[in-house]
Amino acid sequence: MPPEKHVFRAGDAASSGSLQKQGEKTVFRASDTKAGRGAKKPARPAPEAPAPAAAPGTPAPKRTIRRRAAAENKVPAPPARKAPPADFAKRRAARSRRLPLAVLGCLLALLLAGLAAWALDLPARLAGLTLPGGSSASAPAKIKDGQDWPAMVGDRLVEEKPQKLVSLSPMVTEALLSLPGHEALCAVTEYCDARGTGLATVGTPLLPRVEEIIALAPDYLLCQTALTEPVRTELEQAGVKILQLDTPADLDGLRQFYGQLGALLGGNETGRALGYGVIDRLADTLARYDTALPDKASALLLPDLSGLAATADTAEWALLGQVFRHPLPDAAGWLAGEACLADEETENDLDAIRAADPDLLLISDAVSPDEVVAALGDLRAVQNGAVIYLDLRLAETLSPRLIFTIADGTALAYPEFASAS
């Protein structure tokens, strides 16, 4: 026989009804259901009477009576909230101001700790720093006074004397050929003056023939014009080291330029001193000219008869300007007529050169004397025979050999000086 079940309805109380038998269930019946539902609930309900004892072995009945009312009566009412103190708002505002300051202080402390750690690691960072030329920042520490090798050339440390060099710069070629040890030069560009040495040519500064350079297996390739990225990458992958030197703009810069190339050929002490010596002798000769000459004569340097002329701010005048005066010192770049600047196929406009009318005319030896007379026969320099024909590469590369051209020019521009000397 299944266990007997006791069923209570929600809201029934044991004291207001009785248990009745319905089949297998024992059902609680309120004594007056309708009246009980409509009656007003007392403020404190009577305590529940204990349920009648069940027969032995019968499980305890399940209770589904809602206890909200009882719980409400048992939980004490919360105490009334006290009114905030009068200065509550001020204290709250002060706390809100202190919070950002505290956060800022923490961030500042973290920043200082990071900077301290970075500063402690700075020597190690500098020791491993790689410079653009491939040397490290600690490289100069390897150079010792009185020793030639290793030598510092530009920003690269050269460990030993190179056996093969390729030059992609006419100025570099000119400097190397004037220094002891230039036998290491094995190839130059088509624009360089190889002085009849039979050196191989490997293209131009902008368009070098990379395969031929790699085949020569040079220790260093020297340039002044930056190589394109594909050319540089191909050469470096083949093991060719690249030395790019700055172009000097004045006599002091030229001295440093020769000093670096001297160090490359002969070492940090011996070779650098030889390089400096070449330009020191040139500067000394120019200074003696400057001291002995009367007022400087005016001169113009012409690359051709197109209407161009070097002005006082060009590199070509870095040496010429030590001895001669430019007739138009305020001009910038190269003097040129409108037709020359516009690249029009018209007769050459030489009006600017005629207006300058220099005492001395220096012009490329690619121009014949007959052409000069036909184009500029009305200039005083042409009429007086004060015209110097020169290898223009000497002026473009600021070659120390330009001193011979200067000497010839002074003999023509300063007859009294030539006779006195």
Coordinates of C-alpha atoms in Angstrom, one line a residue:
M1 CA 0.0 0.0 0.0
P2 CA 1.5 3.4 -1.0
P3 CA 2.4 5.8 1.7
E4 CA -0.2 8.2 2.9
K5 CA 0.1 11.7 1.6
H6 CA -0.8 14.9 3.5
V7 CA -1.8 17.9 1.3
F8 CA -2.0 21.5 2.5
R9 CA -3.2 24.4 0.5
A10 CA -1.3 27.6 0.5
G11 CA -2.5 30.0 3.2
D12 CA -4.1 27.2 5.3
A13 CA -3.3 27.1 9.0
A14 CA -3.5 24.0 11.1
S15 CA -5.5 25.7 13.9
S16 CA -8.4 26.7 11.6
G17 CA -9.3 23.3 10.0
S18 CA -8.9 19.6 10.3
L19 CA -7.4 16.7 8.4
Q20 CA -9.8 14.6 6.3
K21 CA -9.3 11.3 4.4
Q22 CA -9.8 11.4 0.6
G23 CA -8.9 8.0 -0.8
E24 CA -5.2 7.6 -0.3
K25 CA -4.6 11.2 0.6
T26 CA -5.1 13.1 3.9
V27 CA -6.4 16.6 3.0
F28 CA -6.5 19.6 5.3
R29 CA -9.8 21.4 5.3
A30 CA -10.3 24.8 6.6
S31 CA -13.3 25.2 9.0
D32 CA -14.7 28.1 7.0
T33 CA -12.9 28.6 3.7
K34 CA -14.8 31.5 2.3
A35 CA -15.0 33.3 5.6
G36 CA -11.4 32.7 6.3
R37 CA -10.4 34.1 2.9
G38 CA -12.4 37.3 3.4
A39 CA -11.5 37.8 7.1
K40 CA -8.9 40.3 8.0
K41 CA -5.6 38.7 9.0
P42 CA -4.6 39.4 12.6
A43 CA -1.5 41.4 13.3
R44 CA 0.2 38.5 14.9
P45 CA -0.9 35.0 13.7
A46 CA -1.3 32.3 16.3
P47 CA 1.6 29.9 16.5
E48 CA 1.1 26.7 14.4
A49 CA -0.1 23.7 16.3
P50 CA 2.0 20.6 15.9
A51 CA 0.9 18.3 13.2
P52 CA -0.8 15.0 14.3
A53 CA 1.6 12.2 14.7
A54 CA 1.9 10.0 11.7
A55 CA 1.8 6.3 11.8
P56 CA 5.1 4.6 12.4
G57 CA 7.1 4.2 9.2
T58 CA 5.2 7.0 7.4
P59 CA 7.6 9.7 5.8
A60 CA 7.2 13.2 7.0
P61 CA 4.8 15.3 5.0
K62 CA 6.1 17.8 2.5
R63 CA 5.3 21.4 3.4
T64 CA 4.7 24.0 0.7
I65 CA 3.4 26.7 3.1
R66 CA 4.6 30.2 2.1
R67 CA 6.5 31.8 5.0
R68 CA 6.6 35.4 3.8
A69 CA 4.3 36.8 6.5
A70 CA 6.1 35.0 9.2
A71 CA 9.5 36.1 7.9
E72 CA 8.3 39.7 7.8
N73 CA 7.2 39.5 11.5
K74 CA 10.5 37.9 12.6
V75 CA 13.0 40.3 10.8
P76 CA 13.5 43.4 12.8
A77 CA 13.0 46.8 11.1
P78 CA 16.3 48.4 10.0
P79 CA 17.4 51.3 12.1
A80 CA 16.7 54.8 10.8
R81 CA 19.7 56.3 8.8
K82 CA 21.5 59.1 10.4
A83 CA 21.8 62.4 8.6
P84 CA 25.3 63.0 7.1
P85 CA 27.5 65.5 8.9
A86 CA 27.6 69.1 7.8
D87 CA 31.1 68.8 6.2
F88 CA 30.4 65.5 4.4
A89 CA 30.3 67.2 1.0
K90 CA 33.7 68.9 1.6
R91 CA 35.4 65.7 2.8
R92 CA 34.0 63.8 -0.2
A93 CA 35.3 66.5 -2.6
A94 CA 38.7 66.4 -0.9
R95 CA 38.9 62.6 -1.4
S96 CA 38.0 62.9 -5.1
R97 CA 40.8 65.4 -5.5
R98 CA 43.4 63.2 -3.7
L99 CA 42.6 60.1 -5.8
P100 CA 44.0 61.5 -9.2
L101 CA 47.1 62.8 -7.4
A102 CA 47.7 59.4 -5.9
V103 CA 47.3 57.7 -9.4
L104 CA 49.7 60.3 -10.9
G105 CA 52.2 59.7 -8.2
C106 CA 52.2 56.0 -8.9
L107 CA 52.6 56.5 -12.7
L108 CA 55.5 59.0 -12.0
A109 CA 57.2 56.4 -9.8
L110 CA 56.9 53.8 -12.5
L111 CA 58.4 56.2 -15.1
L112 CA 61.3 57.0 -12.9
A113 CA 62.0 53.4 -12.2
G114 CA 62.0 52.6 -16.0
L115 CA 64.3 55.5 -16.7
A116 CA 66.7 54.3 -14.0
A117 CA 66.8 50.8 -15.5
W118 CA 67.4 52.2 -19.0
A119 CA 70.2 54.5 -17.8
L120 CA 71.9 51.5 -16.0
D121 CA 71.8 49.6 -19.3
L122 CA 73.0 52.5 -21.5
P123 CA 76.7 51.5 -21.7
A124 CA 75.7 48.0 -23.0
R125 CA 73.3 49.6 -25.5
L126 CA 76.1 51.9 -26.8
A127 CA 78.5 49.1 -27.0
G128 CA 76.2 47.2 -29.3
L129 CA 75.1 50.1 -31.4
T130 CA 75.7 49.7 -35.1
L131 CA 76.5 52.9 -37.1
P132 CA 75.4 53.4 -40.7
G133 CA 78.8 52.5 -42.1
G134 CA 78.8 49.2 -40.3
S135 CA 81.0 49.9 -37.3
S136 CA 79.9 49.8 -33.7
A137 CA 79.9 52.8 -31.3
S138 CA 82.8 51.1 -29.4
A139 CA 85.0 51.0 -32.5
P140 CA 87.0 54.1 -31.7
A141 CA 88.1 52.5 -28.4
K142 CA 90.1 50.0 -30.6
I143 CA 92.2 52.7 -32.1
K144 CA 95.4 53.4 -30.2
D145 CA 97.7 56.4 -30.5
G146 CA 100.8 55.7 -32.5
Q147 CA 99.3 52.7 -34.3
D148 CA 98.1 52.7 -37.9
W149 CA 95.7 49.8 -37.8
P150 CA 92.8 49.6 -37.3
A151 CA 92.0 53.0 -38.9
M152 CA 88.8 55.0 -38.8
V153 CA 87.6 56.0 -42.2
G154 CA 84.3 58.0 -42.1
D155 CA 82.1 55.9 -39.8
R156 CA 83.7 52.6 -40.6
L157 CA 86.5 50.8 -38.8
V158 CA 89.1 49.5 -41.3
E159 CA 90.9 46.6 -39.7
E160 CA 93.8 46.3 -42.1
K161 CA 95.3 47.9 -45.3
P162 CA 93.0 47.1 -48.2
Q163 CA 94.5 45.3 -51.3
K164 CA 91.8 46.2 -53.8
L165 CA 89.7 49.4 -54.1
V166 CA 87.1 50.5 -56.6
S167 CA 86.2 54.2 -56.9
L168 CA 82.8 55.4 -58.2
S169 CA 83.7 59.0 -57.6
P170 CA 86.0 61.2 -59.7
M171 CA 86.9 63.2 -56.6
V172 CA 87.9 60.1 -54.7
T173 CA 89.9 58.8 -57.7
E174 CA 91.7 62.2 -57.9
A175 CA 92.6 62.1 -54.2
L176 CA 93.7 58.4 -54.2
L177 CA 96.0 59.0 -57.2
S178 CA 97.8 61.8 -55.3
L179 CA 98.5 59.6 -52.2
P180 CA 101.0 56.8 -51.5
G181 CA 99.5 53.4 -51.8
H182 CA 97.2 54.3 -54.7
E183 CA 98.3 51.0 -56.4
A184 CA 95.4 49.4 -54.6
L185 CA 93.0 51.2 -56.9
C186 CA 91.9 48.7 -59.5
A187 CA 88.9 50.3 -61.2
V188 CA 87.2 53.7 -61.7
T189 CA 84.3 55.2 -63.4
E190 CA 84.1 56.5 -67.0
Y191 CA 84.2 60.0 -65.7
C192 CA 87.4 59.6 -63.7
D193 CA 90.9 60.7 -64.8
A194 CA 93.0 57.5 -64.7
R195 CA 96.1 59.4 -65.9
G196 CA 96.9 56.8 -68.5
T197 CA 97.3 54.1 -65.9
G198 CA 95.1 51.7 -67.8
L199 CA 92.6 51.2 -64.9
A200 CA 89.4 49.3 -65.7
T201 CA 86.2 51.3 -65.9
V202 CA 83.0 50.0 -64.3
G203 CA 80.3 52.3 -65.5
T204 CA 79.3 55.7 -64.0
P205 CA 78.6 56.8 -60.4
L206 CA 74.8 56.4 -61.0
L207 CA 74.9 53.4 -63.2
P208 CA 77.8 51.1 -62.1
R209 CA 78.3 47.7 -63.7
V210 CA 77.7 45.6 -60.6
E211 CA 78.7 42.2 -62.1
E212 CA 82.1 43.6 -63.2
I213 CA 82.7 45.1 -59.7
I214 CA 81.9 41.8 -58.0
A215 CA 84.2 40.0 -60.4
L216 CA 87.1 42.2 -59.2
A217 CA 86.4 41.2 -55.6
P218 CA 87.5 44.6 -54.1
D219 CA 87.9 45.0 -50.3
Y220 CA 86.1 48.3 -50.5
L221 CA 84.0 50.3 -53.0
L222 CA 84.2 54.1 -52.5
C223 CA 81.5 56.5 -53.5
Q224 CA 80.0 59.9 -52.8
T225 CA 76.7 59.6 -54.6
A226 CA 74.4 57.2 -52.7
L227 CA 73.9 53.9 -54.4
T228 CA 70.4 52.6 -55.2
E229 CA 69.0 50.0 -52.8
P230 CA 69.2 47.1 -55.3
V231 CA 72.8 47.9 -56.3
R232 CA 73.9 48.3 -52.6
T233 CA 72.1 45.0 -51.6
E234 CA 73.7 43.0 -54.5
L235 CA 77.2 44.3 -53.7
E236 CA 76.9 43.7 -49.9
Q237 CA 75.5 40.2 -50.5
A238 CA 78.6 39.5 -52.6
G239 CA 80.9 40.7 -49.7
V240 CA 81.8 44.1 -51.1
K241 CA 82.1 46.7 -48.3
I242 CA 80.9 50.2 -49.2
L243 CA 82.4 53.4 -48.0
Q244 CA 80.4 56.5 -48.8
L245 CA 82.2 59.8 -48.1
D246 CA 80.8 63.3 -47.8
T247 CA 81.6 65.8 -50.6
P248 CA 83.8 68.7 -49.2
A249 CA 82.5 72.2 -49.7
D250 CA 85.6 74.2 -48.7
L251 CA 89.3 73.9 -48.0
D252 CA 88.8 72.6 -44.5
G253 CA 86.4 69.9 -45.7
L254 CA 88.9 69.0 -48.5
R255 CA 91.6 68.5 -45.8
Q256 CA 89.4 66.1 -43.9
F257 CA 88.5 64.3 -47.1
Y258 CA 92.2 63.6 -48.0
G259 CA 93.0 62.7 -44.4
Q260 CA 90.4 59.9 -44.4
L261 CA 91.5 58.5 -47.8
G262 CA 95.1 58.7 -46.5
A263 CA 94.1 56.7 -43.5
L264 CA 92.5 54.1 -45.8
L265 CA 95.7 53.6 -47.8
G266 CA 98.4 54.1 -45.1
G267 CA 96.8 53.7 -41.7
N268 CA 95.4 55.9 -38.9
E269 CA 98.6 57.8 -38.1
T270 CA 100.9 57.6 -41.1
G271 CA 98.4 57.7 -43.9
R272 CA 96.2 60.3 -42.3
A273 CA 99.1 62.6 -41.9
L274 CA 100.1 62.2 -45.5
G275 CA 96.6 63.1 -46.6
Y276 CA 96.5 66.2 -44.5
G277 CA 99.9 67.1 -45.8
V278 CA 98.7 67.3 -49.5
I279 CA 96.0 69.9 -48.7
D280 CA 98.2 71.7 -46.1
R281 CA 100.8 72.4 -48.8
L282 CA 98.1 73.5 -51.2
A283 CA 96.6 75.8 -48.6
D284 CA 100.0 77.3 -47.8
T285 CA 100.6 78.0 -51.5
L286 CA 97.3 79.7 -51.9
A287 CA 97.9 81.8 -48.8
R288 CA 101.2 83.0 -50.2
Y289 CA 99.5 84.0 -53.4
D290 CA 96.8 85.8 -51.5
T291 CA 99.4 87.7 -49.5
A292 CA 101.6 88.7 -52.4
L293 CA 98.9 89.6 -54.9
P294 CA 97.6 93.1 -55.3
D295 CA 93.8 93.6 -55.5
K296 CA 92.3 90.3 -56.8
A297 CA 91.5 90.1 -60.5
S298 CA 88.0 89.0 -61.6
A299 CA 87.6 85.6 -63.3
L300 CA 85.0 83.4 -64.7
L301 CA 85.0 79.6 -65.1
L302 CA 83.1 78.2 -68.1
P303 CA 82.4 74.5 -68.7
D304 CA 81.5 75.3 -72.4
L305 CA 80.0 78.0 -74.5
S306 CA 76.4 77.3 -73.7
G307 CA 76.0 80.4 -71.5
L308 CA 76.9 78.7 -68.2
A309 CA 79.5 80.0 -65.8
A310 CA 80.3 78.9 -62.2
T311 CA 79.4 81.4 -59.5
A312 CA 81.1 82.1 -56.3
D313 CA 79.0 79.6 -54.2
T314 CA 79.9 76.5 -56.3
A315 CA 82.4 73.9 -55.2
E316 CA 84.5 74.7 -58.2
W317 CA 85.3 78.1 -56.7
A318 CA 86.4 76.6 -53.3
L319 CA 90.0 76.9 -54.6
L320 CA 89.8 79.5 -57.4
G321 CA 88.1 81.9 -54.9
Q322 CA 91.3 81.9 -52.8
V323 CA 93.1 83.8 -55.6
F324 CA 90.5 85.4 -57.9
R325 CA 87.5 87.6 -57.4
H326 CA 84.1 86.6 -58.9
P327 CA 82.6 89.5 -60.9
L328 CA 79.1 88.6 -59.7
P329 CA 79.5 87.3 -56.1
D330 CA 75.8 87.6 -55.3
A331 CA 74.7 85.3 -58.1
A332 CA 73.6 81.8 -57.0
G333 CA 74.4 78.6 -58.7
W334 CA 75.6 78.9 -62.3
L335 CA 75.1 82.0 -64.4
A336 CA 73.0 81.2 -67.5
G337 CA 71.0 83.1 -70.1
E338 CA 67.2 82.5 -70.5
A339 CA 67.7 80.4 -73.6
C340 CA 70.2 78.1 -71.8
L341 CA 67.9 77.7 -68.7
A342 CA 64.9 76.9 -71.0
D343 CA 67.0 74.4 -72.9
E344 CA 65.7 75.9 -76.2
E345 CA 67.4 75.1 -79.4
T346 CA 68.5 78.6 -80.2
E347 CA 71.8 80.5 -80.4
N348 CA 73.7 80.4 -77.1
D349 CA 72.9 83.3 -74.8
L350 CA 76.2 84.7 -73.5
D351 CA 74.9 88.1 -72.4
A352 CA 75.5 87.4 -68.7
I353 CA 79.1 86.5 -69.4
R354 CA 79.6 89.5 -71.6
A355 CA 78.1 91.7 -68.9
A356 CA 80.5 90.3 -66.3
D357 CA 83.5 91.0 -68.6
P358 CA 86.1 89.3 -66.3
D359 CA 89.9 90.0 -66.2
L360 CA 90.6 86.3 -66.6
L361 CA 88.6 83.6 -68.4
L362 CA 89.1 79.9 -67.4
I363 CA 87.4 77.5 -69.9
S364 CA 87.3 73.8 -70.6
D365 CA 90.1 72.5 -72.9
A366 CA 87.3 70.8 -74.9
V367 CA 86.6 74.3 -76.4
S368 CA 89.1 75.5 -79.1
P369 CA 90.6 79.0 -79.0
D370 CA 88.9 79.8 -82.4
E371 CA 85.5 79.0 -80.9
V372 CA 86.2 81.3 -77.9
V373 CA 87.2 84.2 -80.2
A374 CA 84.2 83.7 -82.4
A375 CA 81.8 83.6 -79.4
L376 CA 83.4 86.0 -76.9
G377 CA 85.9 88.0 -78.9
D378 CA 84.6 91.3 -77.4
L379 CA 85.7 90.3 -73.8
R380 CA 88.7 92.1 -72.4
A381 CA 90.2 88.7 -71.3
V382 CA 90.0 87.4 -74.8
Q383 CA 91.5 90.5 -76.3
N384 CA 94.3 90.6 -73.8
G385 CA 95.0 86.8 -74.2
A386 CA 94.1 86.2 -70.5
V387 CA 92.4 82.9 -71.2
I388 CA 93.3 79.6 -69.5
Y389 CA 92.3 76.3 -71.0
L390 CA 92.1 73.6 -68.4
D391 CA 90.9 70.0 -67.7
L392 CA 87.6 70.8 -66.2
R393 CA 87.8 67.7 -64.0
L394 CA 90.5 69.4 -61.9
A395 CA 88.0 72.1 -60.9
E396 CA 85.1 69.7 -60.4
T397 CA 87.2 67.4 -58.1
L398 CA 89.0 70.3 -56.3
S399 CA 92.2 68.6 -57.3
P400 CA 95.5 69.9 -55.8
R401 CA 96.8 69.8 -59.3
L402 CA 94.6 72.9 -59.9
I403 CA 97.4 74.9 -58.3
F404 CA 99.3 74.7 -61.7
T405 CA 96.3 76.3 -63.4
I406 CA 96.1 78.9 -60.7
A407 CA 99.8 79.7 -61.2
D408 CA 99.3 80.1 -65.0
G409 CA 96.3 82.3 -64.3
T410 CA 98.1 84.6 -62.0
A411 CA 100.9 85.1 -64.5
L412 CA 98.2 86.3 -67.0
A413 CA 96.0 88.3 -64.7
Y414 CA 98.9 89.9 -62.7
P415 CA 101.7 90.6 -65.1
E416 CA 103.5 92.8 -62.6
F417 CA 103.4 89.9 -60.1
A418 CA 104.8 87.5 -62.6
S419 CA 107.7 89.7 -63.5
A420 CA 108.4 90.4 -59.8
S421 CA 108.5 86.7 -58.9

